[in-house]
């Protein structure tokens, strides 16, 4: 990336009063988590939009729950990468929350624990718009549990007998209204929306950067390729999140005056 654009991007970050970062599956690609729509994506011969739906879960719970069990086992080997950690450090330094993720892999939370220790300040923690695959919830009541390995029987809620399912938002399900409200307010008040590793096709999350722009803020994109947002971004940094984010966000050592 040429120097001028890089200097402009670093200045935009330095001068931003309020920043929201929206991340997608691309930020976890370097951690070995398969993305949704890239080649070699998530599942051998299904499309996530077909499997990750309440209809599929009702029609064929075993196949859907096996898919999530497979994803959980793949995730067990993954660790946060330098992109997750640079974002955790960035919001820790700024001291105010602004990290919003579409991902359900829990890697932003693990990066915050690695960067800020056992009880990270809220500023370093992500708003997980689509939930977390490391948790189960009951399809009927509010009961939640840490995810457990799938046994032979379809797991049931001990309190009400409802289906125990991953605590994620499936396609066609509504997001938690409170979380979405908080994310929208962060986007509207931000003067910079940093969009990292998302194809920006899934709504309502993909509307957040546009909310920043409509309120007069700027969009800055970090992605290995063009997306639906590239043309409306004030800066589009082409490359891998794990490489770009530390260089973009970490305070650089002051250049020694020669
Ligand atoms: C909703 C949890 C109200 C599950 C996810 C018809 C019926 C019903 C709904 C709809 C419909 N048509 C449209 C909708 C709305 C739908 C939607 O937007 N669909 C899309 C597919 C068109 N949205 C919903 O259903 C939402 N709910 O709207 O409720 C409603 C209700 C009923 C009817 C209408 C409306 C719920 C959406 C949440 C779905 N759940 N996850 C699970 O994970 O199992 S979303 C899922 O996709 C993941 O969370 C993922 O994060 C997300 C978005 O994908 P991306 O993150 O962008 O990943 P992708 O692979 O696409 O892109 C990766 C990017 O990274 C690429 O750009 C690549 O270039 C880049 N990259 C790769 N490597 C790197 C990199 N960048 C940087 N560095 C690298 N190294
Ligand atoms: Zn229950």
PDB file of C-alpha atoms in Angstrom, residues 15-256:
ATOM      1  CA  UNK A  15      -7.624  12.050  15.116  1.00  0.00           C
ATOM      2  CA  UNK A  16     -10.867  10.041  15.540  1.00  0.00           C
ATOM      3  CA  UNK A  17     -12.734  11.057  18.698  1.00  0.00           C
ATOM      4  CA  UNK A  18     -15.039   8.045  18.734  1.00  0.00           C
ATOM      5  CA  UNK A  19     -14.316   4.776  16.884  1.00  0.00           C
ATOM      6  CA  UNK A  20     -16.524   1.775  16.227  1.00  0.00           C
ATOM      7  CA  UNK A  21     -14.942  -1.364  14.765  1.00  0.00           C
ATOM      8  CA  UNK A  22     -17.150  -3.925  12.997  1.00  0.00           C
ATOM      9  CA  UNK A  23     -15.487  -7.295  12.385  1.00  0.00           C
ATOM     10  CA  UNK A  24     -16.526 -10.332  10.389  1.00  0.00           C
ATOM     11  CA  UNK A  25     -15.231 -13.822   9.684  1.00  0.00           C
ATOM     12  CA  UNK A  26     -12.165 -12.461   7.855  1.00  0.00           C
ATOM     13  CA  UNK A  27     -10.483 -11.306  11.072  1.00  0.00           C
ATOM     14  CA  UNK A  28     -10.503 -14.915  12.282  1.00  0.00           C
ATOM     15  CA  UNK A  29      -9.291 -16.425   8.994  1.00  0.00           C
ATOM     16  CA  UNK A  30      -5.614 -16.170  10.067  1.00  0.00           C
ATOM     17  CA  UNK A  31      -6.553 -18.007  13.273  1.00  0.00           C
ATOM     18  CA  UNK A  32      -7.645 -20.912  11.085  1.00  0.00           C
ATOM     19  CA  UNK A  33     -11.407 -20.330  11.467  1.00  0.00           C
ATOM     20  CA  UNK A  34     -13.039 -20.980   8.058  1.00  0.00           C
ATOM     21  CA  UNK A  35     -14.988 -17.971   6.745  1.00  0.00           C
ATOM     22  CA  UNK A  36     -18.461 -18.222   5.313  1.00  0.00           C
ATOM     23  CA  UNK A  37     -18.120 -17.315   1.713  1.00  0.00           C
ATOM     24  CA  UNK A  38     -14.471 -17.707   0.811  1.00  0.00           C
ATOM     25  CA  UNK A  39     -13.382 -20.758  -1.154  1.00  0.00           C
ATOM     26  CA  UNK A  40     -12.992 -23.775   1.153  1.00  0.00           C
ATOM     27  CA  UNK A  41     -15.621 -22.171   3.372  1.00  0.00           C
ATOM     28  CA  UNK A  42     -17.364 -23.633   6.311  1.00  0.00           C
ATOM     29  CA  UNK A  43     -19.013 -26.823   5.352  1.00  0.00           C
ATOM     30  CA  UNK A  44     -18.371 -29.564   2.818  1.00  0.00           C
ATOM     31  CA  UNK A  45     -21.525 -29.442   0.729  1.00  0.00           C
ATOM     32  CA  UNK A  46     -24.038 -27.247   2.552  1.00  0.00           C
ATOM     33  CA  UNK A  47     -24.359 -23.447   2.442  1.00  0.00           C
ATOM     34  CA  UNK A  48     -24.356 -21.831   5.914  1.00  0.00           C
ATOM     35  CA  UNK A  49     -27.530 -19.939   4.994  1.00  0.00           C
ATOM     36  CA  UNK A  50     -29.236 -23.361   4.600  1.00  0.00           C
ATOM     37  CA  UNK A  51     -27.870 -24.966   7.763  1.00  0.00           C
ATOM     38  CA  UNK A  52     -27.829 -21.976  10.128  1.00  0.00           C
ATOM     39  CA  UNK A  53     -31.621 -21.449  10.046  1.00  0.00           C
ATOM     40  CA  UNK A  54     -34.429 -22.182  12.559  1.00  0.00           C
ATOM     41  CA  UNK A  55     -36.210 -24.200   9.837  1.00  0.00           C
ATOM     42  CA  UNK A  56     -33.194 -26.521   9.375  1.00  0.00           C
ATOM     43  CA  UNK A  57     -32.852 -26.838  13.180  1.00  0.00           C
ATOM     44  CA  UNK A  58     -36.540 -27.812  13.524  1.00  0.00           C
ATOM     45  CA  UNK A  59     -36.487 -30.147  10.500  1.00  0.00           C
ATOM     46  CA  UNK A  60     -33.186 -31.910  11.161  1.00  0.00           C
ATOM     47  CA  UNK A  61     -31.735 -30.985  14.580  1.00  0.00           C
ATOM     48  CA  UNK A  62     -29.102 -33.738  14.477  1.00  0.00           C
ATOM     49  CA  UNK A  63     -27.472 -32.468  11.238  1.00  0.00           C
ATOM     50  CA  UNK A  64     -27.489 -28.848  12.420  1.00  0.00           C
ATOM     51  CA  UNK A  65     -26.193 -29.724  15.909  1.00  0.00           C
ATOM     52  CA  UNK A  66     -23.476 -31.937  14.355  1.00  0.00           C
ATOM     53  CA  UNK A  67     -22.410 -28.999  12.147  1.00  0.00           C
ATOM     54  CA  UNK A  68     -22.041 -26.811  15.234  1.00  0.00           C
ATOM     55  CA  UNK A  69     -20.218 -29.606  17.097  1.00  0.00           C
ATOM     56  CA  UNK A  70     -17.819 -29.830  14.119  1.00  0.00           C
ATOM     57  CA  UNK A  71     -17.277 -26.050  14.174  1.00  0.00           C
ATOM     58  CA  UNK A  72     -16.690 -26.085  17.958  1.00  0.00           C
ATOM     59  CA  UNK A  73     -14.087 -28.833  17.612  1.00  0.00           C
ATOM     60  CA  UNK A  74     -12.352 -26.900  14.800  1.00  0.00           C
ATOM     61  CA  UNK A  75     -12.427 -23.780  17.007  1.00  0.00           C
ATOM     62  CA  UNK A  76     -10.817 -25.591  19.957  1.00  0.00           C
ATOM     63  CA  UNK A  77      -7.492 -25.506  18.020  1.00  0.00           C
ATOM     64  CA  UNK A  78      -7.776 -21.777  17.161  1.00  0.00           C
ATOM     65  CA  UNK A  79      -6.245 -18.855  19.014  1.00  0.00           C
ATOM     66  CA  UNK A  80      -6.725 -15.104  18.684  1.00  0.00           C
ATOM     67  CA  UNK A  81      -4.340 -13.612  16.110  1.00  0.00           C
ATOM     68  CA  UNK A  82      -2.492 -10.277  16.051  1.00  0.00           C
ATOM     69  CA  UNK A  83      -5.548  -8.604  14.502  1.00  0.00           C
ATOM     70  CA  UNK A  84      -7.817  -9.541  17.439  1.00  0.00           C
ATOM     71  CA  UNK A  85      -5.097  -8.521  19.903  1.00  0.00           C
ATOM     72  CA  UNK A  86      -4.370  -5.153  18.276  1.00  0.00           C
ATOM     73  CA  UNK A  87      -8.093  -4.289  18.454  1.00  0.00           C
ATOM     74  CA  UNK A  88      -8.258  -5.331  22.142  1.00  0.00           C
ATOM     75  CA  UNK A  89      -5.203  -3.130  22.950  1.00  0.00           C
ATOM     76  CA  UNK A  90      -6.685  -0.253  20.930  1.00  0.00           C
ATOM     77  CA  UNK A  91     -10.006  -0.164  22.808  1.00  0.00           C
ATOM     78  CA  UNK A  92      -8.208  -0.775  26.117  1.00  0.00           C
ATOM     79  CA  UNK A  93      -6.096   2.335  25.480  1.00  0.00           C
ATOM     80  CA  UNK A  94      -9.118   4.396  24.457  1.00  0.00           C
ATOM     81  CA  UNK A  95     -11.016   3.226  27.537  1.00  0.00           C
ATOM     82  CA  UNK A  96     -14.406   3.112  25.835  1.00  0.00           C
ATOM     83  CA  UNK A  97     -16.341   0.273  24.217  1.00  0.00           C
ATOM     84  CA  UNK A  98     -16.548   0.251  20.431  1.00  0.00           C
ATOM     85  CA  UNK A  99     -15.785  -3.287  19.276  1.00  0.00           C
ATOM     86  CA  UNK A 100     -18.739  -4.941  17.512  1.00  0.00           C
ATOM     87  CA  UNK A 101     -18.441  -8.374  15.934  1.00  0.00           C
ATOM     88  CA  UNK A 102     -20.592 -10.576  13.701  1.00  0.00           C
ATOM     89  CA  UNK A 103     -18.414 -13.542  14.626  1.00  0.00           C
ATOM     90  CA  UNK A 104     -19.528 -16.232  17.034  1.00  0.00           C
ATOM     91  CA  UNK A 105     -16.044 -17.736  17.563  1.00  0.00           C
ATOM     92  CA  UNK A 106     -15.326 -15.911  20.849  1.00  0.00           C
ATOM     93  CA  UNK A 107     -11.799 -14.956  19.721  1.00  0.00           C
ATOM     94  CA  UNK A 108     -12.221 -11.221  20.490  1.00  0.00           C
ATOM     95  CA  UNK A 109     -13.128 -12.082  24.091  1.00  0.00           C
ATOM     96  CA  UNK A 110     -10.137 -14.417  24.365  1.00  0.00           C
ATOM     97  CA  UNK A 111      -7.879 -11.666  22.959  1.00  0.00           C
ATOM     98  CA  UNK A 112      -9.197  -9.254  25.628  1.00  0.00           C
ATOM     99  CA  UNK A 113      -8.429 -11.833  28.339  1.00  0.00           C
ATOM    100  CA  UNK A 114      -4.916 -12.278  26.910  1.00  0.00           C
ATOM    101  CA  UNK A 115      -4.306  -8.529  26.694  1.00  0.00           C
ATOM    102  CA  UNK A 116      -5.986  -7.365  29.923  1.00  0.00           C
ATOM    103  CA  UNK A 117      -5.945 -10.395  32.210  1.00  0.00           C
ATOM    104  CA  UNK A 118      -8.753 -12.353  33.847  1.00  0.00           C
ATOM    105  CA  UNK A 119     -11.214  -9.523  34.340  1.00  0.00           C
ATOM    106  CA  UNK A 120     -10.882  -7.298  31.237  1.00  0.00           C
ATOM    107  CA  UNK A 121     -12.519  -3.844  31.361  1.00  0.00           C
ATOM    108  CA  UNK A 122     -15.734  -3.651  29.355  1.00  0.00           C
ATOM    109  CA  UNK A 123     -13.971  -1.405  26.803  1.00  0.00           C
ATOM    110  CA  UNK A 124     -11.907  -4.333  25.516  1.00  0.00           C
ATOM    111  CA  UNK A 125     -14.879  -6.704  25.181  1.00  0.00           C
ATOM    112  CA  UNK A 126     -16.869  -7.122  21.960  1.00  0.00           C
ATOM    113  CA  UNK A 127     -20.583  -6.704  21.419  1.00  0.00           C
ATOM    114  CA  UNK A 128     -21.306 -10.164  19.965  1.00  0.00           C
ATOM    115  CA  UNK A 129     -24.238  -9.314  17.695  1.00  0.00           C
ATOM    116  CA  UNK A 130     -24.726 -12.912  16.535  1.00  0.00           C
ATOM    117  CA  UNK A 131     -24.050 -14.618  19.876  1.00  0.00           C
ATOM    118  CA  UNK A 132     -21.326 -17.107  20.774  1.00  0.00           C
ATOM    119  CA  UNK A 133     -20.940 -20.683  19.601  1.00  0.00           C
ATOM    120  CA  UNK A 134     -19.232 -21.605  22.926  1.00  0.00           C
ATOM    121  CA  UNK A 135     -22.595 -21.327  24.693  1.00  0.00           C
ATOM    122  CA  UNK A 136     -25.902 -23.233  24.407  1.00  0.00           C
ATOM    123  CA  UNK A 137     -29.326 -21.790  25.155  1.00  0.00           C
ATOM    124  CA  UNK A 138     -32.779 -23.294  25.573  1.00  0.00           C
ATOM    125  CA  UNK A 139     -35.094 -22.768  22.603  1.00  0.00           C
ATOM    126  CA  UNK A 140     -37.950 -21.906  24.994  1.00  0.00           C
ATOM    127  CA  UNK A 141     -36.765 -20.478  28.315  1.00  0.00           C
ATOM    128  CA  UNK A 142     -33.806 -18.213  29.124  1.00  0.00           C
ATOM    129  CA  UNK A 143     -31.574 -21.058  30.412  1.00  0.00           C
ATOM    130  CA  UNK A 144     -27.966 -20.944  29.089  1.00  0.00           C
ATOM    131  CA  UNK A 145     -25.025 -23.339  29.530  1.00  0.00           C
ATOM    132  CA  UNK A 146     -21.426 -23.654  28.350  1.00  0.00           C
ATOM    133  CA  UNK A 147     -21.468 -25.826  25.191  1.00  0.00           C
ATOM    134  CA  UNK A 148     -21.051 -29.586  25.767  1.00  0.00           C
ATOM    135  CA  UNK A 149     -20.042 -32.373  23.369  1.00  0.00           C
ATOM    136  CA  UNK A 150     -23.043 -33.727  21.417  1.00  0.00           C
ATOM    137  CA  UNK A 151     -24.134 -37.164  22.700  1.00  0.00           C
ATOM    138  CA  UNK A 152     -26.435 -39.714  21.061  1.00  0.00           C
ATOM    139  CA  UNK A 153     -29.624 -38.068  22.364  1.00  0.00           C
ATOM    140  CA  UNK A 154     -30.742 -34.626  21.200  1.00  0.00           C
ATOM    141  CA  UNK A 155     -29.893 -32.365  24.214  1.00  0.00           C
ATOM    142  CA  UNK A 156     -32.872 -31.069  26.182  1.00  0.00           C
ATOM    143  CA  UNK A 157     -33.241 -28.241  28.721  1.00  0.00           C
ATOM    144  CA  UNK A 158     -33.364 -29.695  32.275  1.00  0.00           C
ATOM    145  CA  UNK A 159     -35.816 -26.955  33.329  1.00  0.00           C
ATOM    146  CA  UNK A 160     -38.463 -27.055  30.601  1.00  0.00           C
ATOM    147  CA  UNK A 161     -37.574 -29.816  28.150  1.00  0.00           C
ATOM    148  CA  UNK A 162     -36.914 -27.367  25.288  1.00  0.00           C
ATOM    149  CA  UNK A 163     -34.189 -28.093  22.715  1.00  0.00           C
ATOM    150  CA  UNK A 164     -30.674 -27.071  23.832  1.00  0.00           C
ATOM    151  CA  UNK A 165     -29.176 -25.205  20.824  1.00  0.00           C
ATOM    152  CA  UNK A 166     -26.135 -23.025  20.164  1.00  0.00           C
ATOM    153  CA  UNK A 167     -26.575 -19.496  21.576  1.00  0.00           C
ATOM    154  CA  UNK A 168     -26.166 -17.902  18.134  1.00  0.00           C
ATOM    155  CA  UNK A 169     -28.496 -15.868  15.905  1.00  0.00           C
ATOM    156  CA  UNK A 170     -29.475 -18.046  12.954  1.00  0.00           C
ATOM    157  CA  UNK A 171     -30.396 -16.588   9.545  1.00  0.00           C
ATOM    158  CA  UNK A 172     -33.988 -15.451   9.810  1.00  0.00           C
ATOM    159  CA  UNK A 173     -33.785 -14.970  13.599  1.00  0.00           C
ATOM    160  CA  UNK A 174     -33.822 -11.485  15.103  1.00  0.00           C
ATOM    161  CA  UNK A 175     -30.802 -10.111  16.941  1.00  0.00           C
ATOM    162  CA  UNK A 176     -30.960  -9.164  20.619  1.00  0.00           C
ATOM    163  CA  UNK A 177     -32.719  -5.781  20.454  1.00  0.00           C
ATOM    164  CA  UNK A 178     -30.676  -4.252  23.281  1.00  0.00           C
ATOM    165  CA  UNK A 179     -27.359  -5.244  21.707  1.00  0.00           C
ATOM    166  CA  UNK A 180     -28.411  -3.991  18.282  1.00  0.00           C
ATOM    167  CA  UNK A 181     -29.554  -0.690  19.803  1.00  0.00           C
ATOM    168  CA  UNK A 182     -26.207  -0.201  21.537  1.00  0.00           C
ATOM    169  CA  UNK A 183     -24.346  -1.019  18.312  1.00  0.00           C
ATOM    170  CA  UNK A 184     -26.493   1.420  16.300  1.00  0.00           C
ATOM    171  CA  UNK A 185     -25.872   4.208  18.845  1.00  0.00           C
ATOM    172  CA  UNK A 186     -22.112   3.531  18.748  1.00  0.00           C
ATOM    173  CA  UNK A 187     -22.215   3.647  14.923  1.00  0.00           C
ATOM    174  CA  UNK A 188     -24.228   6.874  14.778  1.00  0.00           C
ATOM    175  CA  UNK A 189     -21.943   8.648  17.261  1.00  0.00           C
ATOM    176  CA  UNK A 190     -18.677   7.411  15.766  1.00  0.00           C
ATOM    177  CA  UNK A 191     -16.589   9.632  13.526  1.00  0.00           C
ATOM    178  CA  UNK A 192     -14.743   6.552  12.279  1.00  0.00           C
ATOM    179  CA  UNK A 193     -16.087   3.072  11.509  1.00  0.00           C
ATOM    180  CA  UNK A 194     -13.279   0.545  11.009  1.00  0.00           C
ATOM    181  CA  UNK A 195     -14.702  -2.410   9.029  1.00  0.00           C
ATOM    182  CA  UNK A 196     -12.488  -5.501   9.203  1.00  0.00           C
ATOM    183  CA  UNK A 197     -12.845  -8.825   7.361  1.00  0.00           C
ATOM    184  CA  UNK A 198     -16.487  -8.751   6.375  1.00  0.00           C
ATOM    185  CA  UNK A 199     -18.173  -9.086   3.006  1.00  0.00           C
ATOM    186  CA  UNK A 200     -20.812  -6.699   4.405  1.00  0.00           C
ATOM    187  CA  UNK A 201     -23.745  -8.709   3.010  1.00  0.00           C
ATOM    188  CA  UNK A 202     -25.398  -9.800   6.267  1.00  0.00           C
ATOM    189  CA  UNK A 203     -27.968  -7.399   7.707  1.00  0.00           C
ATOM    190  CA  UNK A 204     -28.678  -5.661  10.029  1.00  0.00           C
ATOM    191  CA  UNK A 205     -24.920  -5.692  10.954  1.00  0.00           C
ATOM    192  CA  UNK A 206     -23.862  -4.509   7.485  1.00  0.00           C
ATOM    193  CA  UNK A 207     -25.975  -1.348   7.960  1.00  0.00           C
ATOM    194  CA  UNK A 208     -23.790  -0.153  10.861  1.00  0.00           C
ATOM    195  CA  UNK A 209     -20.966   1.375   8.758  1.00  0.00           C
ATOM    196  CA  UNK A 210     -23.593   3.159   6.628  1.00  0.00           C
ATOM    197  CA  UNK A 211     -25.108   4.604   9.836  1.00  0.00           C
ATOM    198  CA  UNK A 212     -21.713   6.098  10.716  1.00  0.00           C
ATOM    199  CA  UNK A 213     -21.386   7.574   7.226  1.00  0.00           C
ATOM    200  CA  UNK A 214     -24.947   8.949   7.210  1.00  0.00           C
ATOM    201  CA  UNK A 215     -24.179  10.704  10.508  1.00  0.00           C
ATOM    202  CA  UNK A 216     -21.113  12.341   8.911  1.00  0.00           C
ATOM    203  CA  UNK A 217     -18.449   9.833   9.989  1.00  0.00           C
ATOM    204  CA  UNK A 218     -15.945   7.977   7.804  1.00  0.00           C
ATOM    205  CA  UNK A 219     -15.612   4.305   6.878  1.00  0.00           C
ATOM    206  CA  UNK A 220     -12.185   2.667   6.794  1.00  0.00           C
ATOM    207  CA  UNK A 221     -12.034  -0.868   5.428  1.00  0.00           C
ATOM    208  CA  UNK A 222      -9.430  -3.593   6.097  1.00  0.00           C
ATOM    209  CA  UNK A 223      -9.930  -6.534   3.736  1.00  0.00           C
ATOM    210  CA  UNK A 224      -7.955  -8.743   1.357  1.00  0.00           C
ATOM    211  CA  UNK A 225     -10.387  -7.885  -1.436  1.00  0.00           C
ATOM    212  CA  UNK A 226     -13.063  -5.369  -2.462  1.00  0.00           C
ATOM    213  CA  UNK A 227     -16.483  -5.516  -0.817  1.00  0.00           C
ATOM    214  CA  UNK A 228     -19.839  -3.754  -1.021  1.00  0.00           C
ATOM    215  CA  UNK A 229     -18.344  -1.017   1.204  1.00  0.00           C
ATOM    216  CA  UNK A 230     -15.091  -0.363  -0.671  1.00  0.00           C
ATOM    217  CA  UNK A 231     -16.541   2.393  -2.854  1.00  0.00           C
ATOM    218  CA  UNK A 232     -17.958   4.327   0.118  1.00  0.00           C
ATOM    219  CA  UNK A 233     -14.851   3.943   2.313  1.00  0.00           C
ATOM    220  CA  UNK A 234     -12.631   6.976   2.960  1.00  0.00           C
ATOM    221  CA  UNK A 235      -9.707   4.511   3.052  1.00  0.00           C
ATOM    222  CA  UNK A 236      -9.630   0.891   1.899  1.00  0.00           C
ATOM    223  CA  UNK A 237      -6.542  -0.889   3.263  1.00  0.00           C
ATOM    224  CA  UNK A 238      -5.924  -3.992   1.175  1.00  0.00           C
ATOM    225  CA  UNK A 239      -4.290  -6.836   3.078  1.00  0.00           C
ATOM    226  CA  UNK A 240      -4.605  -9.261   5.967  1.00  0.00           C
ATOM    227  CA  UNK A 241      -6.079  -8.024   9.242  1.00  0.00           C
ATOM    228  CA  UNK A 242      -3.335  -9.702  11.303  1.00  0.00           C
ATOM    229  CA  UNK A 243      -0.714  -7.614   9.511  1.00  0.00           C
ATOM    230  CA  UNK A 244      -2.560  -4.339   8.959  1.00  0.00           C
ATOM    231  CA  UNK A 245      -4.257  -3.826  12.349  1.00  0.00           C
ATOM    232  CA  UNK A 246      -1.131  -3.766  14.576  1.00  0.00           C
ATOM    233  CA  UNK A 247       0.570  -1.335  12.155  1.00  0.00           C
ATOM    234  CA  UNK A 248      -2.574   0.823  11.902  1.00  0.00           C
ATOM    235  CA  UNK A 249      -3.623   0.866  15.568  1.00  0.00           C
ATOM    236  CA  UNK A 250      -0.577   0.375  17.786  1.00  0.00           C
ATOM    237  CA  UNK A 251       1.140   3.634  18.761  1.00  0.00           C
ATOM    238  CA  UNK A 252       4.251   3.770  16.593  1.00  0.00           C
ATOM    239  CA  UNK A 253       7.558   4.648  18.223  1.00  0.00           C
ATOM    240  CA  UNK A 254       8.062   8.372  17.637  1.00  0.00           C
ATOM    241  CA  UNK A 255      10.288   8.785  14.607  1.00  0.00           C
ATOM    242  CA  UNK A 256      13.662   9.920  15.980  1.00  0.00           C
TER     243      UNK A 256
END
